[in-house]
Amino acid sequence: MARPKNRVGYGLPVILAIVLHVGVLAITLLRWPTSDPEPTSSAIVKATLVRTETATDKAQRAQEAQASAAEAKKQQKADQAEQAARKAEAEKQQQAEAVARKKAEADKQREAELQALKQAREQAKEAARRRAEEAARAARQKAEAEKQRQAEEAARKKAEAEKQRQAEEAARKKAEAEKQRQAEEAARKKAEAEKQRQAEEAARKKAEAEAQAKRAAEAARQASEQALAQSIAGEEQAIANARQASEAANGFKNLVKRAVEQAWIIPSSAGNQQRAVVRITLLPTGELVDASIRESSGNAAFDRSVLQAVERAAPFREMQSLPTSAQRQFREFNLDFNPEDVR
Amino acid sequence: MNDSLSIPHLILNASLVVQLVMLLLIVGSIASWAVIFQRGFVLRRARKAHRTFEDRFWSGVDLNELYRETPAEQEVHGAEHLFRAGFREFNRLLPKTRSSQAILDGVQRAMRVAWSREEERLNLHLTFLATVASASPYIGLFGTVWGIMGSFMGLSMAQQATLSTVAPWIAEALIATAMGLFAAIPAVIFYNRLSAQASRLLGQYEDFAEEFHSILHRNLQGRDERDAA
C-alpha cells in the first residue's frame, strides 16, 4: 500500500503563519494612509499661506505704487498745460505747478509755456482792444492777471519784477485792481487808452522775455526738483497705504482683544505682574485654527484661562470684512494678556 | 496629531515593557498559527489515511497479506498502526501459548499501547494552542495596564490634564490588548476544532481496534474447536 509521506514538517506551516501576519499588518498599514492626507494637507495649506504672504504683499504694494505714480504723472502733465494756458493765479497755484512740473521734460515744458504765453498775449491784445472800445473790465482783469503772474515770476529774483509783483499783490487784494481799473477808466476818458495799451504791451513783452530767461535758468532746477518730488509723491502714497492698512489692522486687533477680554475669566491666583502672550492662528473666515502660549506667565492656571478665553471668544467673524492684505496679516498674530488691562 | 495616532507609530513609540509584551504576543500568534496549519495538515492526512485503510481492510483481503504489504521497518500511523501492532503480537503469541485468552489479552495490550501512541501523536502541540488561547489576553491586558500606568505617571508631570495628553498613551496601551485578543481568538477556535477532530479520529481507531479484536477472537475460537476435535 503506497502511503503518502506521513510526517508533516513545520516549515510550510510557519511560512504560512508568517505570510498571514504580514498580510494583516499590510492591511492595517494600507488602510491608514488613506485617512491620513486630510489633516496633513490642511497643515500644509496653513504653513504655505503664512509664509508666502509677505513676499506677495510687497510685490503687490510696489506694483500699486508704480501704477498710481504713473497715473499721477499723466494727470500732472495735463494739469500743467491747462494751468499754464489759463490760470495764472497765486503762489499756491505756482507751488502746485512746481510739484506738477517735476515730471515733464524741461524742453517740452518750456515750449508749452511759450505757446501759452503767446496765446495769452494775443488774448490780452484783443481784450485791450475790446476794452478800449467797450471797456470790458473783466477781460482786462484777466489779461492783467496774466501779466501779473509773469511779472511776479520775473520779479522773484530781479528788482524789476518786484514792482510787478507788488502790482499783482495789489490786484490780488483787489485794492490795486480797482485802482488800475480807475486809472484805466481815467485813461479811457482822456483818450490815452492807446498809449497805455502800448505801454502795457511793451511791459508785457519785457516781462515775457524775462520770464523766458528765468524759465531757462529754472529748467535745470526743475529737473532736480522733479526727481525729489516724485520720490516724495511715492513716499506719500506708501505712507497713505500703510496708514490705511494699519488702521484696519489696529481696529481688528482691538476688536479681537475686547472680545477675548470679555470672555476671560481671570483666575484668582493671577497677579497683576503676570503676563502671557498667545499666538493665534485664524482662518480667513475668522475661525480659530490654533491658539498656543508664546510666552508663558509661569502660572499654569493663568495660561489655561487665557487659552480658554481665546477659544470661547473664537469665531472672529469681523475677519471677513477686512481687506485681503490685512487678512493675511492676521492669519497669525500675537495677543498680549495682562490682568491690569481688564481690572 | 492624527499622524501620531497611526498604529505603527504608536507601536514604535510605546514604552519598552509594552513593546516587549507586543513582541511576545506577535511571536505567540505566529507560533499558534503555525501549529494550527500543521495540525490541520496532519489531521486531514490522518483522516484520509484512515478512510483508505478501512476500505482496504474490509475489502476481504487476507490479513497476512495485508500485514506483509508494508515492510516492517516503515513507520505507520493510525488504524494501520493498531492493526500491525495487534497482528504482530498475535502472530508472536500464537505458537507460544495454547490459551486463546492469553493471546487476546496480549493483542489488546499491544493495541492499547499503539492507540495511546496515536493519541499522543494527534494531540501533539494542541496544548500549546490552549496555552496561547488562555494566556495571551492576560498578557495583552498586562501591557495595557502598564501603558495606562505610564500615561497616568506622565499626566502627573503635565501642566494641563487634557484628553489629548492622555489619548496617545491609552491608545498605545490598548493596542496591547487588541494584539492579545488577536492572538487568542484564532487559538481558541482552532483548539476546539482540532481537538474535536482528533478525538473523533481516536474514537474511530478505538472502534477499529474492537472490530479487529473480535475478528481475532473469532479466528481463535475456530482454532480451539479444531483443537478440541
XYZ file of C-alpha atoms in Angstrom:
572
model
C 0.000 0.000 0.000
C 1.642 3.200 -1.192
C 1.175 5.715 1.607
C 1.780 9.383 1.316
C 4.552 10.934 3.325
C 3.408 10.586 6.903
C 5.341 13.233 8.703
C 4.185 16.817 8.268
C 7.035 19.258 8.766
C 6.795 22.623 10.450
C 8.426 24.595 7.617
C 5.357 25.178 5.497
C 3.032 25.987 8.438
C 5.497 28.518 9.809
C 5.789 30.186 6.417
C 2.008 30.257 6.093
C 1.630 31.769 9.556
C 4.194 34.476 8.826
C 2.562 35.277 5.496
C -0.771 35.602 7.267
C 0.622 38.047 9.806
C 2.403 40.083 7.186
C -0.868 40.268 5.278
C -2.756 41.508 8.333
C -0.053 44.069 9.003
C -0.158 45.221 5.387
C -3.918 45.709 5.604
C -3.585 47.829 8.719
C -0.764 49.818 7.156
C -2.550 50.303 3.876
C -5.780 51.456 5.389
C -4.192 54.193 7.469
C -2.595 56.367 4.792
C -5.982 56.914 3.111
C -7.343 58.645 6.189
C -4.098 60.482 6.835
C -3.952 63.013 3.970
C -6.810 65.240 5.246
C -5.102 66.577 8.353
C -1.677 66.790 6.766
C -2.981 68.665 3.761
C -4.674 71.251 5.952
C -1.442 71.693 7.842
C 0.447 72.259 4.596
C -2.040 74.841 3.448
C -1.755 76.659 6.684
C 2.018 76.754 6.517
C 2.289 77.959 2.933
C -0.268 80.697 3.399
C 1.599 82.189 6.274
C 4.917 82.019 4.518
C 4.038 83.419 1.122
C 2.064 86.355 2.409
C 4.917 88.817 2.917
C 6.555 88.298 -0.443
C 3.358 88.682 -2.470
C 2.241 91.626 -0.418
C 5.404 93.569 -1.079
C 5.288 92.958 -4.765
C 1.655 93.962 -4.886
C 2.284 97.135 -2.993
C 5.195 98.059 -5.201
C 3.079 97.494 -8.267
C 0.254 99.577 -6.879
C 2.610 102.388 -6.035
C 4.117 102.349 -9.524
C 0.745 102.345 -11.192
C -0.542 105.209 -9.112
C 2.679 107.153 -9.692
C 2.325 106.736 -13.449
C -1.271 107.902 -13.263
C -0.283 110.853 -11.183
C 2.381 111.767 -13.734
C -0.096 111.740 -16.582
C -2.533 113.845 -14.687
C 0.162 116.234 -13.690
C 1.158 116.771 -17.309
C -2.355 117.544 -18.349
C -2.833 119.867 -15.423
C 0.356 121.667 -16.258
C -0.699 122.509 -19.791
C -4.051 123.735 -18.640
C -2.694 125.735 -15.805
C -0.028 127.329 -17.914
C -2.570 128.310 -20.530
C -5.458 129.523 -18.445
C -4.828 130.060 -14.810
C -2.080 132.232 -13.605
C -3.021 132.970 -10.097
C -1.432 132.935 -6.785
C 1.674 131.402 -5.313
C -0.366 128.436 -4.251
C -1.020 127.505 -7.774
C 2.545 128.060 -8.651
C 3.603 125.684 -5.967
C 1.191 123.137 -7.306
C 2.606 123.820 -10.724
C 6.110 123.301 -9.464
C 5.080 119.974 -7.952
C 3.272 119.072 -11.133
C 6.055 120.155 -13.426
C 8.515 117.736 -11.826
C 7.787 115.067 -14.310
C 7.772 116.887 -17.614
C 10.912 117.285 -19.672
C 12.347 120.706 -19.379
C 12.296 121.486 -23.128
C 8.807 120.306 -23.683
C 7.565 122.296 -20.787
C 9.290 125.411 -21.935
C 7.758 125.157 -25.365
C 4.331 124.605 -23.937
C 4.745 127.623 -21.773
C 5.965 129.746 -24.658
C 2.933 128.836 -26.634
C 0.756 129.549 -23.695
C 2.359 132.962 -23.313
C 1.804 133.775 -26.948
C -1.775 132.853 -26.670
C -2.084 134.906 -23.589
C -0.534 137.858 -25.334
C -2.950 137.679 -28.189
C -5.796 137.345 -25.854
C -4.580 140.309 -23.941
C -4.352 142.340 -27.137
C -7.855 141.550 -28.087
C -9.048 142.199 -24.629
C -7.343 145.527 -24.541
C -8.885 146.496 -27.849
C -12.225 145.423 -26.653
C -11.606 147.277 -23.515
C -10.767 150.383 -25.352
C -13.940 150.123 -27.276
C -16.335 148.629 -24.802
C -14.375 148.779 -21.587
C -14.599 145.093 -20.846
C -13.274 145.149 -17.364
C -13.353 141.507 -16.773
C -11.298 140.747 -19.854
C -8.800 143.296 -18.906
C -8.518 141.942 -15.438
C -7.750 138.602 -16.857
C -5.042 139.984 -19.047
C -3.694 141.900 -16.146
C -3.633 138.840 -14.004
C -1.650 137.016 -16.614
C 0.730 139.826 -16.862
C 0.990 139.981 -13.138
C 1.862 136.343 -12.904
C 4.616 136.772 -15.431
C 5.823 139.840 -13.722
C 5.764 138.080 -10.407
C 7.759 135.174 -11.729
C 10.345 137.507 -13.104
C 10.391 139.744 -10.078
C 11.047 136.888 -7.751
C 14.698 137.149 -8.480
C 15.029 140.502 -10.099
C 14.445 144.014 -8.920
C 12.167 144.983 -11.785
C 9.964 142.028 -11.177
C 9.361 143.282 -7.669
C 7.387 146.203 -8.959
C 5.122 143.991 -10.930
C 4.695 141.608 -8.102
C 3.607 144.490 -5.920
C 1.097 145.384 -8.572
C -0.040 141.778 -8.700
C -0.380 141.622 -4.937
C -2.463 144.719 -5.030
C -4.574 143.222 -7.748
C -4.927 140.048 -5.748
C -6.216 142.016 -2.834
C -8.458 143.832 -5.297
C -7.371 147.137 -3.972
C -4.833 147.649 -6.663
C -7.064 146.089 -9.223
C -9.632 148.744 -8.596
C -7.015 151.390 -8.696
C -5.822 150.226 -12.012
C -9.327 149.989 -13.235
C -9.928 153.549 -12.170
C -6.741 154.625 -13.828
C -7.790 152.858 -16.937
C -11.148 154.491 -16.818
C -9.454 157.810 -16.478
C -7.184 156.977 -19.361
C -10.112 155.978 -21.455
C -11.706 159.293 -20.720
C -8.576 161.099 -21.648
C -8.244 159.103 -24.874
C -4.889 157.920 -23.795
C -6.067 154.386 -23.854
C -3.957 153.538 -26.824
C -0.870 154.872 -25.271
C -1.473 152.896 -22.162
C -2.102 149.801 -24.148
C 1.133 150.220 -25.947
C 2.909 150.721 -22.706
C 1.266 147.700 -21.271
C 2.212 145.638 -24.247
C 5.775 146.756 -24.007
C 5.869 145.910 -20.369
C 4.298 142.586 -21.048
C 6.832 141.777 -23.714
C 9.607 142.684 -21.417
C 8.119 140.555 -18.732
C 7.758 137.698 -21.127
C 11.358 137.891 -22.152
C 12.382 137.949 -18.561
C 10.139 135.084 -17.754
C 11.624 133.095 -20.571
C 15.120 133.721 -19.382
C 14.107 132.783 -15.921
C 12.458 129.604 -17.082
C 15.585 128.611 -18.944
C 17.515 129.122 -15.758
C 14.967 127.215 -13.794
C 14.926 124.302 -16.182
C 17.880 122.677 -14.529
C 16.489 123.249 -11.092
C 13.170 121.819 -12.089
C 14.848 118.695 -13.385
C 16.301 118.061 -9.963
C 13.083 119.102 -8.254
C 11.207 116.664 -10.364
C 13.088 113.668 -9.061
C 12.697 114.830 -5.496
C 9.028 115.464 -5.838
C 8.457 112.136 -7.458
C 10.056 110.358 -4.599
C 8.007 112.479 -2.223
C 4.832 111.557 -4.036
C 5.756 107.871 -3.939
C 6.515 108.084 -0.303
C 3.266 109.824 0.435
C 1.397 107.132 -1.346
C 3.212 104.407 0.528
C 2.583 106.198 3.802
C -1.076 106.517 2.986
C -1.323 102.836 2.124
C 0.479 101.802 5.236
C -1.693 104.055 7.368
C -4.846 102.659 5.910
C -3.716 99.090 6.439
C -2.532 99.733 9.946
C -5.777 101.478 10.833
C -7.778 98.484 9.698
C -5.365 96.161 11.441
C -5.485 98.036 14.708
C -9.229 98.111 14.569
C -9.434 94.374 14.128
C -6.818 93.678 16.732
C -8.648 95.812 19.245
C -11.859 94.060 18.385
C -10.326 90.670 18.984
C -8.741 91.827 22.168
C -12.007 93.207 23.507
C -13.873 90.025 22.634
C -11.253 87.903 24.325
C -11.168 90.103 27.384
C -14.895 89.791 27.774
C -14.598 86.030 27.637
C -11.669 85.989 30.018
C -12.214 84.670 33.489
C -9.122 85.734 35.342
C -8.077 83.117 37.857
C -7.834 84.372 41.414
C -4.235 83.258 41.610
C -3.191 85.651 38.864
C -1.081 88.563 39.954
C -1.007 91.914 38.213
C 2.544 91.430 37.102
C 1.762 88.283 35.196
C 1.668 88.488 31.518
C 1.111 85.934 28.786
C 1.481 86.198 25.037
C -0.766 83.977 22.972
C -0.142 83.110 19.372
C -3.416 82.926 17.461
C -3.856 81.350 14.052
C -7.064 82.159 12.195
C -8.767 81.070 9.029
C -9.845 83.723 6.506
C -13.372 83.186 7.788
C -12.225 84.185 11.260
C -12.372 80.731 12.781
C -9.739 79.747 15.249
C -7.221 77.205 13.974
C -4.851 77.200 16.842
C -4.016 79.148 19.971
C -0.838 78.492 21.826
C 1.086 80.140 24.605
C 4.072 82.004 23.215
C 5.342 83.476 26.406
C 4.130 81.767 29.490
C 3.248 83.722 32.577
C 4.707 80.958 34.710
C 1.279 80.314 36.169
C -0.349 77.292 34.566
C -3.864 78.268 35.620
C -3.376 81.720 34.181
C -2.128 80.363 30.868
C -5.022 77.953 30.678
C -7.549 80.661 31.405
C -6.081 82.756 28.632
C -6.316 79.933 26.112
C -9.863 79.178 27.177
C -10.788 82.808 26.750
C -9.478 82.802 23.209
C -11.342 79.613 22.437
C -14.545 80.945 23.943
C -14.354 84.199 22.009
C -13.336 82.255 18.995
C -15.012 82.824 15.682
C -13.877 86.361 14.850
C -16.295 86.994 12.005
C -15.042 90.539 11.539
C -12.075 88.967 9.791
C -14.224 88.514 6.694
C -14.810 92.241 6.338
C -11.104 93.064 6.466
C -9.221 93.902 3.257
C -7.280 90.973 1.893
C -3.888 92.369 2.755
C -4.909 92.855 6.358
C -6.426 89.397 6.455
C -3.103 87.924 5.512
C -1.531 89.827 8.281
C -3.938 88.300 10.754
C -3.519 84.724 9.788
C -1.127 84.581 12.668
C -0.658 87.190 15.309
C 0.150 87.562 18.958
C -2.097 88.793 21.723
C -0.720 90.180 24.913
C -2.564 89.437 28.133
C -2.219 91.353 31.316
C -4.829 91.383 34.086
C -4.181 95.065 34.702
C -5.746 95.876 31.361
C -9.030 94.415 32.441
C -9.217 95.063 36.147
C -1.852 64.890 15.516
C -3.572 62.184 13.542
C -0.281 61.040 12.184
C 0.949 60.290 15.669
C -2.096 58.077 16.249
C -1.436 55.637 13.437
C -0.921 52.092 14.661
C 2.722 51.622 13.540
C 3.643 54.984 15.018
C 2.010 54.061 18.312
C 3.772 50.730 18.417
C 7.166 52.283 17.730
C 6.647 54.965 20.375
C 5.420 52.621 23.097
C 7.404 52.090 26.256
C 9.830 49.175 26.423
C 7.659 46.916 28.549
C 4.663 47.409 26.274
C 6.859 46.758 23.256
C 8.122 43.536 24.798
C 4.580 42.456 25.527
C 3.629 43.194 21.935
C 6.619 41.248 20.656
C 5.702 38.284 22.840
C 2.155 38.374 21.569
C 3.244 38.560 17.950
C 5.555 35.584 18.432
C 2.778 33.693 20.208
C 0.349 34.499 17.434
C 2.736 33.362 14.715
C 3.563 30.166 16.608
C -0.084 29.374 17.241
C -0.918 29.875 13.585
C 1.969 27.625 12.630
C 0.573 24.971 14.949
C -2.901 25.473 13.526
C -1.700 24.917 9.987
C 0.496 21.976 10.892
C -2.202 20.215 12.914
C -4.692 20.900 10.173
C -2.498 19.187 7.619
C -1.715 16.269 9.970
C -5.340 15.618 10.848
C -6.537 15.870 7.283
C -3.905 13.428 6.161
C -4.693 11.064 9.043
C -8.408 11.155 8.176
C -7.684 10.343 4.554
C -5.281 7.550 5.522
C -7.819 6.051 7.906
C -10.508 6.019 5.234
C -8.159 4.337 2.731
C -7.041 1.745 5.244
C -10.580 0.852 6.334
C -11.642 0.413 2.733
C -8.644 -1.838 2.196
C -9.216 -3.780 5.414
C -12.880 -4.522 4.801
C -12.338 -5.372 1.154
C -11.887 -9.029 2.204
C -8.139 -9.173 1.750
C -6.207 -11.807 3.672
C -4.837 -10.371 6.915
C -1.410 -11.977 6.439
C -1.179 -10.400 3.008
C -2.217 -7.052 4.380
C 0.375 -7.362 7.100
C 3.114 -8.181 4.651
C 2.265 -5.379 2.266
C 4.276 -2.793 4.131
C 7.841 -3.520 5.237
C 8.241 -3.857 8.978
C 10.724 -1.010 9.371
C 8.400 1.568 7.778
C 6.631 3.692 10.313
C 2.861 3.545 10.077
C 0.159 5.611 11.708
C -3.454 5.460 12.621
C -5.571 2.352 12.371
C -2.860 0.627 10.383
C -0.506 1.123 13.294
C -3.041 -0.541 15.578
C -3.552 -3.349 13.123
C 0.138 -4.056 12.700
C 0.843 -3.906 16.430
C -2.032 -6.263 17.227
C -1.349 -8.684 14.388
C 2.364 -8.868 15.172
C 1.599 -9.668 18.792
C -0.981 -12.233 17.672
C 1.496 -13.972 15.364
C 4.167 -13.981 18.038
C 1.924 -15.364 20.754
C 0.155 -17.930 18.620
C 2.928 -20.537 18.570
C 3.909 -19.941 22.212
C 0.675 -20.471 24.088
C -2.380 -22.522 23.695
C -4.592 -20.248 25.782
C -6.656 -18.094 23.475
C -7.401 -15.766 26.389
C -3.710 -15.049 26.862
C -3.322 -14.331 23.170
C -6.283 -11.934 23.114
C -5.007 -10.175 26.228
C -1.629 -9.697 24.612
C -3.163 -8.397 21.404
C -5.403 -5.992 23.312
C -2.461 -4.703 25.302
C -0.380 -4.151 22.201
C -3.217 -2.320 20.508
C -3.847 -0.157 23.548
C -0.223 0.893 23.526
C -0.398 1.693 19.826
C -3.641 3.597 20.379
C -2.147 5.759 23.125
C 0.837 6.488 20.847
C -1.609 7.625 18.190
C -3.448 9.762 20.709
C -0.221 11.415 21.705
C 0.686 11.994 18.076
C -2.652 13.550 17.166
C -2.826 15.791 20.204
C 0.760 16.942 19.908
C 1.101 20.748 20.358
C -2.621 21.237 20.769
C -1.887 22.153 24.365
C 0.254 24.962 23.052
C -2.805 26.370 21.302
C -4.728 26.105 24.552
C -1.955 27.937 26.352
C -1.880 30.777 23.834
C -5.660 30.976 23.870
C -5.878 31.352 27.616
C -2.699 33.329 28.333
C -2.445 35.925 25.594
C -5.447 38.028 26.697
C -3.849 38.301 30.103
C -0.503 39.204 28.613
C -2.160 41.868 26.475
C -4.036 43.138 29.475
C -0.787 43.385 31.358
C 0.630 45.529 28.564
C -2.441 47.740 28.650
C -2.338 48.178 32.388
C 1.342 49.003 32.224
C 0.779 51.520 29.455
C -2.082 53.238 31.278
C 0.039 53.329 34.387
C 2.676 55.138 32.335
C 0.072 57.515 30.987
C -1.027 58.499 34.475
C 2.541 58.954 35.572
C 3.080 61.201 32.573
C -0.140 63.014 33.404
C 1.105 63.935 36.840
C 4.022 65.769 35.179
C 1.878 67.592 32.644
C 0.595 71.092 33.257
C -2.740 70.530 31.623
C -4.770 67.383 32.020
C -6.452 67.401 28.662
C -7.652 64.395 26.765
C -5.011 64.926 24.129
C -2.209 64.357 26.619
C -3.667 61.026 27.760
C -5.093 59.778 24.486
C -1.871 58.617 22.794
C -0.831 56.686 25.884
C -4.162 54.948 26.215
C -4.377 54.191 22.508
C -0.901 52.721 22.646
C -1.802 50.710 25.718
C -4.986 49.399 24.169
C -3.055 48.097 21.175
C -1.521 45.515 23.514
C -4.964 44.213 24.476
C -6.007 44.156 20.851
C -2.966 42.100 19.971
C -3.635 39.716 22.843
C -7.149 39.136 21.558
C -5.850 38.858 18.021
C -3.612 36.001 19.133
C -6.150 34.368 21.449
C -9.291 34.240 19.327
C -7.936 32.023 16.496
C -6.145 29.890 19.060
C -9.405 29.225 20.944
C -11.421 28.495 17.821
C -8.878 26.206 16.260
C -8.059 24.455 19.518
C -11.691 23.422 19.827
C -11.970 22.415 16.205
C -8.697 20.488 16.030
C -9.151 18.674 19.316
C -12.663 17.656 18.256
C -11.298 16.263 15.014
C -8.529 14.424 16.880
C -10.914 12.843 19.392
C -13.238 11.775 16.593
C -10.330 10.076 14.829
C -9.258 8.401 18.072
C -12.794 7.119 18.535
C -12.677 5.639 15.074
C -9.334 3.976 15.909
C -10.875 2.536 19.015
C -13.802 1.158 17.054
C -11.405 -0.397 14.592
C -9.386 -1.949 17.394
C -12.539 -3.542 18.820
C -13.546 -4.871 15.448
C -10.084 -6.296 14.810
C -10.086 -7.812 18.239
C -13.383 -9.525 17.551
C -12.036 -10.893 14.251
C -9.025 -12.395 16.015
C -11.270 -13.729 18.699
C -13.353 -15.440 16.034
C -10.244 -16.999 14.485
C -9.041 -18.287 17.836
C -12.465 -19.626 18.566
C -12.278 -21.647 15.353
C -8.805 -22.937 16.239
C -9.950 -24.030 19.706
C -12.747 -26.008 18.216
C -10.338 -27.596 15.752
C -8.021 -28.493 18.570
C -10.842 -29.922 20.529
C -11.973 -32.011 17.578
